[in-house]
Amino acid sequence: MIKYITAIMISFSIWILSALINGLLCWVYLSVIAHFSAGLVLLTTVFSLIFSIPGIIAFCIFFLINVITGKQSHLLFRRLIKGAVVCSLLTGLIFYKSLQWEFAHDFGFIICLGAVAAVSAVFIHRSSILLFFKNENHEPAL
């Protein structure tokens, strides 16, 4: 039971960190390149948190399925990277469909920023993920 709670907590931490990174990247893009107001940093982070809820739920379920099936840590880490990209792209589509009138011309770049943020958050949590699976499966950490 503890391993499932730990997997959920790691997923939650990845979600928060990914939203912060995405909010910061989108703020930089929107304020510097697209010339939006510089006061958007909080708003972009809040939007990132709200619109990524379906993506993080899917990511958490994906993570738990891999925990249940007992994947090796190095294989799981690769799968989590791929899962983060897929979930962030789906989240970007939800964001686009919800606010397409506002960000239609920036759609592709904003979705790419979300994918970069999600992958970055998973990479930042790499040691936690590998340690978690080392303890669970008694494997050597990579």
Tab-separated table of N, CA and C in Angstrom:
chain	number	residue	atom	x	y	z
A	1	MET	N	0.817	-1.199	0.000
A	1	MET	CA	0.000	0.000	0.000
A	1	MET	C	0.863	1.265	0.000
A	2	ILE	N	1.980	1.212	0.708
A	2	ILE	CA	2.870	2.371	0.784
A	2	ILE	C	3.436	2.705	-0.593
A	3	LYS	N	3.735	1.677	-1.396
A	3	LYS	CA	4.315	1.960	-2.710
A	3	LYS	C	3.330	2.689	-3.612
A	4	TYR	N	2.033	2.422	-3.465
A	4	TYR	CA	1.040	3.125	-4.276
A	4	TYR	C	0.903	4.580	-3.838
A	5	ILE	N	0.923	4.800	-2.545
A	5	ILE	CA	0.860	6.169	-2.021
A	5	ILE	C	2.111	6.943	-2.446
A	6	THR	N	3.263	6.285	-2.391
A	6	THR	CA	4.501	6.936	-2.827
A	6	THR	C	4.444	7.274	-4.305
A	7	ALA	N	3.925	6.374	-5.130
A	7	ALA	CA	3.796	6.647	-6.567
A	7	ALA	C	2.858	7.821	-6.807
A	8	ILE	N	1.764	7.890	-6.057
A	8	ILE	CA	0.831	9.011	-6.192
A	8	ILE	C	1.499	10.312	-5.757
A	9	MET	N	2.278	10.273	-4.684
A	9	MET	CA	2.967	11.483	-4.213
A	9	MET	C	4.029	11.947	-5.216
A	10	ILE	N	4.740	11.017	-5.820
A	10	ILE	CA	5.718	11.383	-6.853
A	10	ILE	C	4.987	12.001	-8.047
A	11	SER	N	3.854	11.413	-8.442
A	11	SER	CA	3.066	11.972	-9.546
A	11	SER	C	2.584	13.378	-9.218
A	12	PHE	N	2.110	13.575	-7.993
A	12	PHE	CA	1.646	14.892	-7.571
A	12	PHE	C	2.784	15.910	-7.602
A	13	SER	N	3.939	15.510	-7.133
A	13	SER	CA	5.107	16.400	-7.142
A	13	SER	C	5.533	16.734	-8.569
A	14	ILE	N	5.492	15.751	-9.454
A	14	ILE	CA	5.807	15.984	-10.866
A	14	ILE	C	4.808	16.968	-11.460
A	15	TRP	N	3.533	16.831	-11.108
A	15	TRP	CA	2.497	17.721	-11.620
A	15	TRP	C	2.748	19.173	-11.192
A	16	ILE	N	3.012	19.377	-9.913
A	16	ILE	CA	3.246	20.729	-9.404
A	16	ILE	C	4.482	21.334	-10.063
A	17	LEU	N	5.560	20.577	-10.110
A	17	LEU	CA	6.792	21.089	-10.705
A	17	LEU	C	6.618	21.358	-12.197
A	18	SER	N	5.931	20.472	-12.890
A	18	SER	CA	5.683	20.664	-14.309
A	18	SER	C	4.845	21.914	-14.555
A	19	ALA	N	3.841	22.132	-13.731
A	19	ALA	CA	3.009	23.334	-13.885
A	19	ALA	C	3.811	24.601	-13.624
A	20	LEU	N	4.695	24.570	-12.634
A	20	LEU	CA	5.531	25.739	-12.364
A	20	LEU	C	6.495	26.017	-13.519
A	21	ILE	N	7.121	24.962	-14.024
A	21	ILE	CA	8.045	25.126	-15.155
A	21	ILE	C	7.276	25.619	-16.383
A	22	ASN	N	6.119	25.010	-16.640
A	22	ASN	CA	5.312	25.416	-17.784
A	22	ASN	C	4.835	26.862	-17.639
A	23	GLY	N	4.408	27.236	-16.451
A	23	GLY	CA	3.985	28.612	-16.223
A	23	GLY	C	5.104	29.595	-16.466
A	24	LEU	N	6.290	29.244	-16.020
A	24	LEU	CA	7.441	30.122	-16.226
A	24	LEU	C	7.821	30.208	-17.707
A	25	LEU	N	7.875	29.077	-18.384
A	25	LEU	CA	8.211	29.075	-19.811
A	25	LEU	C	7.171	29.829	-20.641
A	26	CYS	N	5.898	29.604	-20.350
A	26	CYS	CA	4.844	30.311	-21.089
A	26	CYS	C	4.870	31.802	-20.783
A	27	TRP	N	5.156	32.155	-19.539
A	27	TRP	CA	5.255	33.570	-19.183
A	27	TRP	C	6.379	34.242	-19.965
A	28	VAL	N	7.532	33.575	-20.026
A	28	VAL	CA	8.650	34.141	-20.783
A	28	VAL	C	8.254	34.300	-22.249
A	29	TYR	N	7.657	33.272	-22.810
A	29	TYR	CA	7.264	33.342	-24.220
A	29	TYR	C	6.225	34.439	-24.450
A	30	LEU	N	5.180	34.444	-23.630
A	30	LEU	CA	4.097	35.397	-23.860
A	30	LEU	C	4.509	36.842	-23.576
A	31	SER	N	5.381	37.053	-22.613
A	31	SER	CA	5.752	38.433	-22.282
A	31	SER	C	6.869	38.957	-23.173
A	32	VAL	N	7.809	38.107	-23.541
A	32	VAL	CA	8.953	38.571	-24.330
A	32	VAL	C	8.680	38.469	-25.825
A	33	ILE	N	8.252	37.330	-26.283
A	33	ILE	CA	8.108	37.102	-27.721
A	33	ILE	C	6.750	37.571	-28.236
A	34	ALA	N	5.669	37.231	-27.542
A	34	ALA	CA	4.334	37.586	-28.021
A	34	ALA	C	3.862	38.937	-27.488
A	35	HIS	N	4.650	39.573	-26.643
A	35	HIS	CA	4.384	40.916	-26.113
A	35	HIS	C	3.074	41.033	-25.346
A	36	PHE	N	2.766	40.012	-24.555
A	36	PHE	CA	1.648	40.112	-23.635
A	36	PHE	C	2.140	40.831	-22.388
A	37	SER	N	1.245	41.095	-21.472
A	37	SER	CA	1.595	41.777	-20.229
A	37	SER	C	2.559	40.929	-19.407
A	38	ALA	N	3.501	41.579	-18.757
A	38	ALA	CA	4.490	40.868	-17.945
A	38	ALA	C	3.888	40.311	-16.665
A	39	GLY	N	2.688	40.714	-16.307
A	39	GLY	CA	2.040	40.228	-15.091
A	39	GLY	C	1.348	38.894	-15.256
A	40	LEU	N	1.673	38.146	-16.273
A	40	LEU	CA	0.991	36.884	-16.564
A	40	LEU	C	1.566	35.666	-15.850
A	41	VAL	N	2.640	35.804	-15.113
A	41	VAL	CA	3.305	34.624	-14.563
A	41	VAL	C	2.373	33.830	-13.645
A	42	LEU	N	1.647	34.484	-12.785
A	42	LEU	CA	0.725	33.774	-11.901
A	42	LEU	C	-0.429	33.176	-12.689
A	43	LEU	N	-0.951	33.925	-13.622
A	43	LEU	CA	-2.066	33.449	-14.431
A	43	LEU	C	-1.686	32.232	-15.276
A	44	THR	N	-0.505	32.259	-15.882
A	44	THR	CA	-0.087	31.111	-16.693
A	44	THR	C	0.151	29.882	-15.825
A	45	THR	N	0.661	30.076	-14.624
A	45	THR	CA	0.866	28.941	-13.718
A	45	THR	C	-0.466	28.359	-13.264
A	46	VAL	N	-1.423	29.212	-12.938
A	46	VAL	CA	-2.751	28.743	-12.524
A	46	VAL	C	-3.432	28.001	-13.675
A	47	PHE	N	-3.376	28.563	-14.893
A	47	PHE	CA	-3.942	27.872	-16.053
A	47	PHE	C	-3.249	26.534	-16.277
A	48	SER	N	-1.955	26.510	-16.097
A	48	SER	CA	-1.206	25.274	-16.275
A	48	SER	C	-1.667	24.216	-15.270
A	49	LEU	N	-1.868	24.621	-14.028
A	49	LEU	CA	-2.355	23.682	-13.009
A	49	LEU	C	-3.768	23.192	-13.326
A	50	ILE	N	-4.635	24.098	-13.695
A	50	ILE	CA	-6.035	23.735	-13.944
A	50	ILE	C	-6.171	22.834	-15.169
A	51	PHE	N	-5.565	23.234	-16.273
A	51	PHE	CA	-5.749	22.472	-17.502
A	51	PHE	C	-4.968	21.159	-17.511
A	52	SER	N	-4.012	21.001	-16.616
A	52	SER	CA	-3.242	19.760	-16.597
A	52	SER	C	-3.831	18.701	-15.676
A	53	ILE	N	-4.942	18.975	-15.033
A	53	ILE	CA	-5.557	17.985	-14.141
A	53	ILE	C	-5.874	16.678	-14.866
A	54	PRO	N	-6.525	16.691	-16.039
A	54	PRO	CA	-6.764	15.402	-16.727
A	54	PRO	C	-5.460	14.691	-17.100
A	55	GLY	N	-4.463	15.455	-17.493
A	55	GLY	CA	-3.185	14.854	-17.858
A	55	GLY	C	-2.489	14.200	-16.681
A	56	ILE	N	-2.533	14.831	-15.522
A	56	ILE	CA	-1.858	14.243	-14.359
A	56	ILE	C	-2.622	13.035	-13.836
A	57	ILE	N	-3.928	13.038	-13.977
A	57	ILE	CA	-4.693	11.850	-13.583
A	57	ILE	C	-4.303	10.678	-14.480
A	58	ALA	N	-4.215	10.927	-15.785
A	58	ALA	CA	-3.793	9.870	-16.713
A	58	ALA	C	-2.369	9.427	-16.411
A	59	PHE	N	-1.478	10.377	-16.123
A	59	PHE	CA	-0.090	10.053	-15.808
A	59	PHE	C	-0.008	9.231	-14.532
A	60	CYS	N	-0.779	9.596	-13.516
A	60	CYS	CA	-0.770	8.861	-12.249
A	60	CYS	C	-1.274	7.432	-12.447
A	61	ILE	N	-2.336	7.267	-13.228
A	61	ILE	CA	-2.846	5.922	-13.515
A	61	ILE	C	-1.803	5.115	-14.273
A	62	PHE	N	-1.146	5.744	-15.249
A	62	PHE	CA	-0.084	5.090	-16.011
A	62	PHE	C	1.051	4.664	-15.078
A	63	PHE	N	1.442	5.542	-14.160
A	63	PHE	CA	2.494	5.253	-13.190
A	63	PHE	C	2.080	4.077	-12.305
A	64	LEU	N	0.849	4.093	-11.796
A	64	LEU	CA	0.379	3.018	-10.914
A	64	LEU	C	0.294	1.684	-11.639
A	65	ILE	N	-0.121	1.700	-12.897
A	65	ILE	CA	-0.172	0.454	-13.674
A	65	ILE	C	1.230	-0.139	-13.798
A	66	ASN	N	2.216	0.714	-14.039
A	66	ASN	CA	3.585	0.228	-14.149
A	66	ASN	C	4.122	-0.253	-12.805
A	67	VAL	N	3.680	0.349	-11.722
A	67	VAL	CA	4.077	-0.133	-10.385
A	67	VAL	C	3.464	-1.503	-10.129
A	68	ILE	N	2.195	-1.660	-10.473
A	68	ILE	CA	1.500	-2.924	-10.241
A	68	ILE	C	2.123	-4.049	-11.062
A	69	THR	N	2.483	-3.766	-12.317
A	69	THR	CA	3.063	-4.807	-13.164
A	69	THR	C	4.519	-5.082	-12.828
A	70	GLY	N	5.122	-4.249	-11.999
A	70	GLY	CA	6.478	-4.503	-11.530
A	70	GLY	C	7.560	-4.280	-12.567
A	71	LYS	N	7.457	-3.230	-13.336
A	71	LYS	CA	8.481	-2.925	-14.350
A	71	LYS	C	9.808	-2.590	-13.680
A	72	GLN	N	10.894	-2.870	-14.378
A	72	GLN	CA	12.212	-2.513	-13.875
A	72	GLN	C	12.366	-1.006	-13.914
A	73	SER	N	13.198	-0.485	-13.032
A	73	SER	CA	13.286	0.961	-12.859
A	73	SER	C	13.731	1.699	-14.116
A	74	HIS	N	14.739	1.175	-14.832
A	74	HIS	CA	15.191	1.897	-16.020
A	74	HIS	C	14.152	1.858	-17.132
A	75	LEU	N	13.397	0.762	-17.232
A	75	LEU	CA	12.318	0.704	-18.210
A	75	LEU	C	11.167	1.614	-17.805
A	76	LEU	N	10.891	1.651	-16.520
A	76	LEU	CA	9.810	2.497	-16.050
A	76	LEU	C	10.127	3.967	-16.282
A	77	PHE	N	11.354	4.360	-16.034
A	77	PHE	CA	11.725	5.762	-16.221
A	77	PHE	C	11.514	6.177	-17.677
A	78	ARG	N	11.905	5.328	-18.596
A	78	ARG	CA	11.686	5.627	-20.019
A	78	ARG	C	10.203	5.711	-20.342
A	79	ARG	N	9.428	4.804	-19.763
A	79	ARG	CA	7.983	4.829	-19.982
A	79	ARG	C	7.357	6.088	-19.392
A	80	LEU	N	7.832	6.512	-18.238
A	80	LEU	CA	7.293	7.726	-17.627
A	80	LEU	C	7.600	8.957	-18.466
A	81	ILE	N	8.784	8.986	-19.085
A	81	ILE	CA	9.117	10.100	-19.980
A	81	ILE	C	8.138	10.125	-21.152
A	82	LYS	N	7.918	8.968	-21.760
A	82	LYS	CA	6.980	8.888	-22.893
A	82	LYS	C	5.558	9.225	-22.441
A	83	GLY	N	5.181	8.730	-21.280
A	83	GLY	CA	3.852	9.034	-20.745
A	83	GLY	C	3.674	10.517	-20.456
A	84	ALA	N	4.732	11.156	-19.953
A	84	ALA	CA	4.663	12.597	-19.674
A	84	ALA	C	4.463	13.387	-20.961
A	85	VAL	N	5.146	12.978	-22.024
A	85	VAL	CA	4.987	13.668	-23.312
A	85	VAL	C	3.561	13.504	-23.827
A	86	VAL	N	3.039	12.291	-23.809
A	86	VAL	CA	1.687	12.038	-24.307
A	86	VAL	C	0.660	12.807	-23.470
A	87	CYS	N	0.782	12.737	-22.154
A	87	CYS	CA	-0.170	13.434	-21.286
A	87	CYS	C	-0.093	14.946	-21.467
A	88	SER	N	1.110	15.481	-21.647
A	88	SER	CA	1.223	16.929	-21.834
A	88	SER	C	0.651	17.359	-23.181
A	89	LEU	N	0.818	16.537	-24.208
A	89	LEU	CA	0.226	16.859	-25.509
A	89	LEU	C	-1.305	16.832	-25.438
A	90	LEU	N	-1.849	15.851	-24.741
A	90	LEU	CA	-3.305	15.796	-24.571
A	90	LEU	C	-3.805	16.991	-23.764
A	91	THR	N	-3.061	17.361	-22.734
A	91	THR	CA	-3.408	18.533	-21.943
A	91	THR	C	-3.354	19.790	-22.798
A	92	GLY	N	-2.352	19.893	-23.660
A	92	GLY	CA	-2.251	21.032	-24.564
A	92	GLY	C	-3.435	21.121	-25.508
A	93	LEU	N	-3.917	19.977	-25.968
A	93	LEU	CA	-5.100	19.974	-26.828
A	93	LEU	C	-6.338	20.451	-26.075
A	94	ILE	N	-6.475	20.030	-24.827
A	94	ILE	CA	-7.598	20.494	-24.000
A	94	ILE	C	-7.510	22.005	-23.811
A	95	PHE	N	-6.308	22.489	-23.531
A	95	PHE	CA	-6.092	23.921	-23.358
A	95	PHE	C	-6.449	24.674	-24.634
A	96	TYR	N	-5.997	24.166	-25.759
A	96	TYR	CA	-6.254	24.821	-27.038
A	96	TYR	C	-7.749	24.860	-27.344
A	97	LYS	N	-8.429	23.744	-27.154
A	97	LYS	CA	-9.865	23.693	-27.448
A	97	LYS	C	-10.643	24.625	-26.518
A	98	SER	N	-10.176	24.807	-25.300
A	98	SER	CA	-10.869	25.667	-24.345
A	98	SER	C	-10.624	27.147	-24.612
A	99	LEU	N	-9.422	27.506	-25.032
A	99	LEU	CA	-9.052	28.914	-25.211
A	99	LEU	C	-8.506	29.203	-26.612
A	100	GLN	N	-9.021	28.536	-27.619
A	100	GLN	CA	-8.449	28.662	-28.964
A	100	GLN	C	-8.559	30.069	-29.530
A	101	TRP	N	-9.527	30.845	-29.114
A	101	TRP	CA	-9.651	32.205	-29.633
A	101	TRP	C	-8.522	33.113	-29.153
A	102	GLU	N	-7.904	32.779	-28.029
A	102	GLU	CA	-6.868	33.626	-27.459
A	102	GLU	C	-5.458	33.249	-27.928
A	103	PHE	N	-5.205	31.957	-28.077
A	103	PHE	CA	-3.853	31.491	-28.352
A	103	PHE	C	-3.742	30.712	-29.658
A	104	ALA	N	-4.600	30.980	-30.610
A	104	ALA	CA	-4.623	30.199	-31.852
A	104	ALA	C	-3.294	30.256	-32.598
A	105	HIS	N	-2.669	31.404	-32.665
A	105	HIS	CA	-1.420	31.525	-33.415
A	105	HIS	C	-0.209	30.995	-32.646
A	106	ASP	N	-0.338	30.784	-31.350
A	106	ASP	CA	0.757	30.281	-30.518
A	106	ASP	C	0.566	28.827	-30.111
A	107	PHE	N	-0.407	28.166	-30.709
A	107	PHE	CA	-0.812	26.830	-30.287
A	107	PHE	C	0.339	25.824	-30.257
A	108	GLY	N	1.041	25.672	-31.343
A	108	GLY	CA	2.100	24.658	-31.432
A	108	GLY	C	3.222	24.899	-30.447
A	109	PHE	N	3.625	26.136	-30.315
A	109	PHE	CA	4.741	26.441	-29.422
A	109	PHE	C	4.357	26.255	-27.963
A	110	ILE	N	3.150	26.644	-27.593
A	110	ILE	CA	2.716	26.492	-26.205
A	110	ILE	C	2.597	25.017	-25.843
A	111	ILE	N	2.127	24.187	-26.763
A	111	ILE	CA	2.059	22.749	-26.494
A	111	ILE	C	3.468	22.170	-26.326
A	112	CYS	N	4.410	22.623	-27.140
A	112	CYS	CA	5.799	22.168	-27.003
A	112	CYS	C	6.380	22.579	-25.648
A	113	LEU	N	6.045	23.775	-25.186
A	113	LEU	CA	6.521	24.208	-23.869
A	113	LEU	C	5.978	23.298	-22.766
A	114	GLY	N	4.717	22.879	-22.906
A	114	GLY	CA	4.140	21.954	-21.935
A	114	GLY	C	4.859	20.614	-21.923
A	115	ALA	N	5.206	20.111	-23.102
A	115	ALA	CA	5.942	18.846	-23.185
A	115	ALA	C	7.331	18.981	-22.575
A	116	VAL	N	8.001	20.107	-22.840
A	116	VAL	CA	9.322	20.356	-22.241
A	116	VAL	C	9.212	20.410	-20.721
A	117	ALA	N	8.179	21.077	-20.225
A	117	ALA	CA	7.988	21.183	-18.778
A	117	ALA	C	7.728	19.815	-18.147
A	118	ALA	N	6.897	18.998	-18.795
A	118	ALA	CA	6.580	17.674	-18.249
A	118	ALA	C	7.810	16.773	-18.225
A	119	VAL	N	8.553	16.755	-19.316
A	119	VAL	CA	9.771	15.930	-19.365
A	119	VAL	C	10.792	16.439	-18.354
A	120	SER	N	10.916	17.742	-18.228
A	120	SER	CA	11.857	18.309	-17.250
A	120	SER	C	11.485	17.897	-15.836
A	121	ALA	N	10.196	17.942	-15.516
A	121	ALA	CA	9.754	17.555	-14.174
A	121	ALA	C	10.045	16.086	-13.887
A	122	VAL	N	9.842	15.228	-14.881
A	122	VAL	CA	10.143	13.801	-14.683
A	122	VAL	C	11.652	13.612	-14.500
A	123	PHE	N	12.459	14.310	-15.300
A	123	PHE	CA	13.911	14.201	-15.157
A	123	PHE	C	14.387	14.708	-13.799
A	124	ILE	N	13.792	15.766	-13.316
A	124	ILE	CA	14.165	16.284	-11.999
A	124	ILE	C	13.840	15.261	-10.917
A	125	HIS	N	12.793	14.481	-11.106
A	125	HIS	CA	12.401	13.450	-10.144
A	125	HIS	C	13.061	12.096	-10.417
A	126	ARG	N	14.008	12.049	-11.317
A	126	ARG	CA	14.641	10.783	-11.707
A	126	ARG	C	15.201	10.030	-10.509
A	127	SER	N	15.934	10.718	-9.658
A	127	SER	CA	16.551	10.029	-8.512
A	127	SER	C	15.484	9.486	-7.569
A	128	SER	N	14.395	10.222	-7.374
A	128	SER	CA	13.308	9.739	-6.512
A	128	SER	C	12.642	8.510	-7.106
A	129	ILE	N	12.418	8.536	-8.415
A	129	ILE	CA	11.779	7.405	-9.085
A	129	ILE	C	12.671	6.170	-9.016
A	130	LEU	N	13.949	6.335	-9.315
A	130	LEU	CA	14.862	5.193	-9.287
A	130	LEU	C	15.072	4.672	-7.869
A	131	LEU	N	15.141	5.567	-6.896
A	131	LEU	CA	15.280	5.137	-5.500
A	131	LEU	C	14.036	4.392	-5.044
A	132	PHE	N	12.888	4.884	-5.436
A	132	PHE	CA	11.626	4.234	-5.103
A	132	PHE	C	11.612	2.800	-5.616
A	133	PHE	N	12.011	2.601	-6.862
A	133	PHE	CA	11.994	1.262	-7.424
A	133	PHE	C	13.156	0.407	-6.954
A	134	LYS	N	14.246	1.026	-6.581
A	134	LYS	CA	15.346	0.265	-5.999
A	134	LYS	C	14.886	-0.340	-4.676
A	135	ASN	N	14.197	0.463	-3.886
A	135	ASN	CA	13.697	-0.022	-2.591
A	135	ASN	C	12.589	-1.052	-2.751
A	136	GLU	N	11.743	-0.877	-3.759
A	136	GLU	CA	10.627	-1.798	-3.959
A	136	GLU	C	11.076	-3.128	-4.567
A	137	ASN	N	11.971	-3.066	-5.554
A	137	ASN	CA	12.352	-4.261	-6.299
A	137	ASN	C	13.747	-4.771	-5.944
A	138	HIS	N	14.419	-4.082	-5.033
A	138	HIS	CA	15.774	-4.443	-4.621
A	138	HIS	C	16.726	-4.499	-5.815
A	139	GLU	N	16.555	-3.521	-6.725
A	139	GLU	CA	17.434	-3.403	-7.902
A	139	GLU	C	18.503	-2.369	-7.612
A	140	PRO	N	19.636	-2.463	-8.272
A	140	PRO	CA	20.609	-1.384	-8.142
A	140	PRO	C	20.114	-0.145	-8.885
A	141	ALA	N	20.291	1.011	-8.272
A	141	ALA	CA	19.880	2.268	-8.918
A	141	ALA	C	20.821	2.589	-10.065
A	142	LEU	N	20.271	3.178	-11.131
A	142	LEU	CA	21.086	3.542	-12.298
A	142	LEU	C	21.717	4.882	-12.089
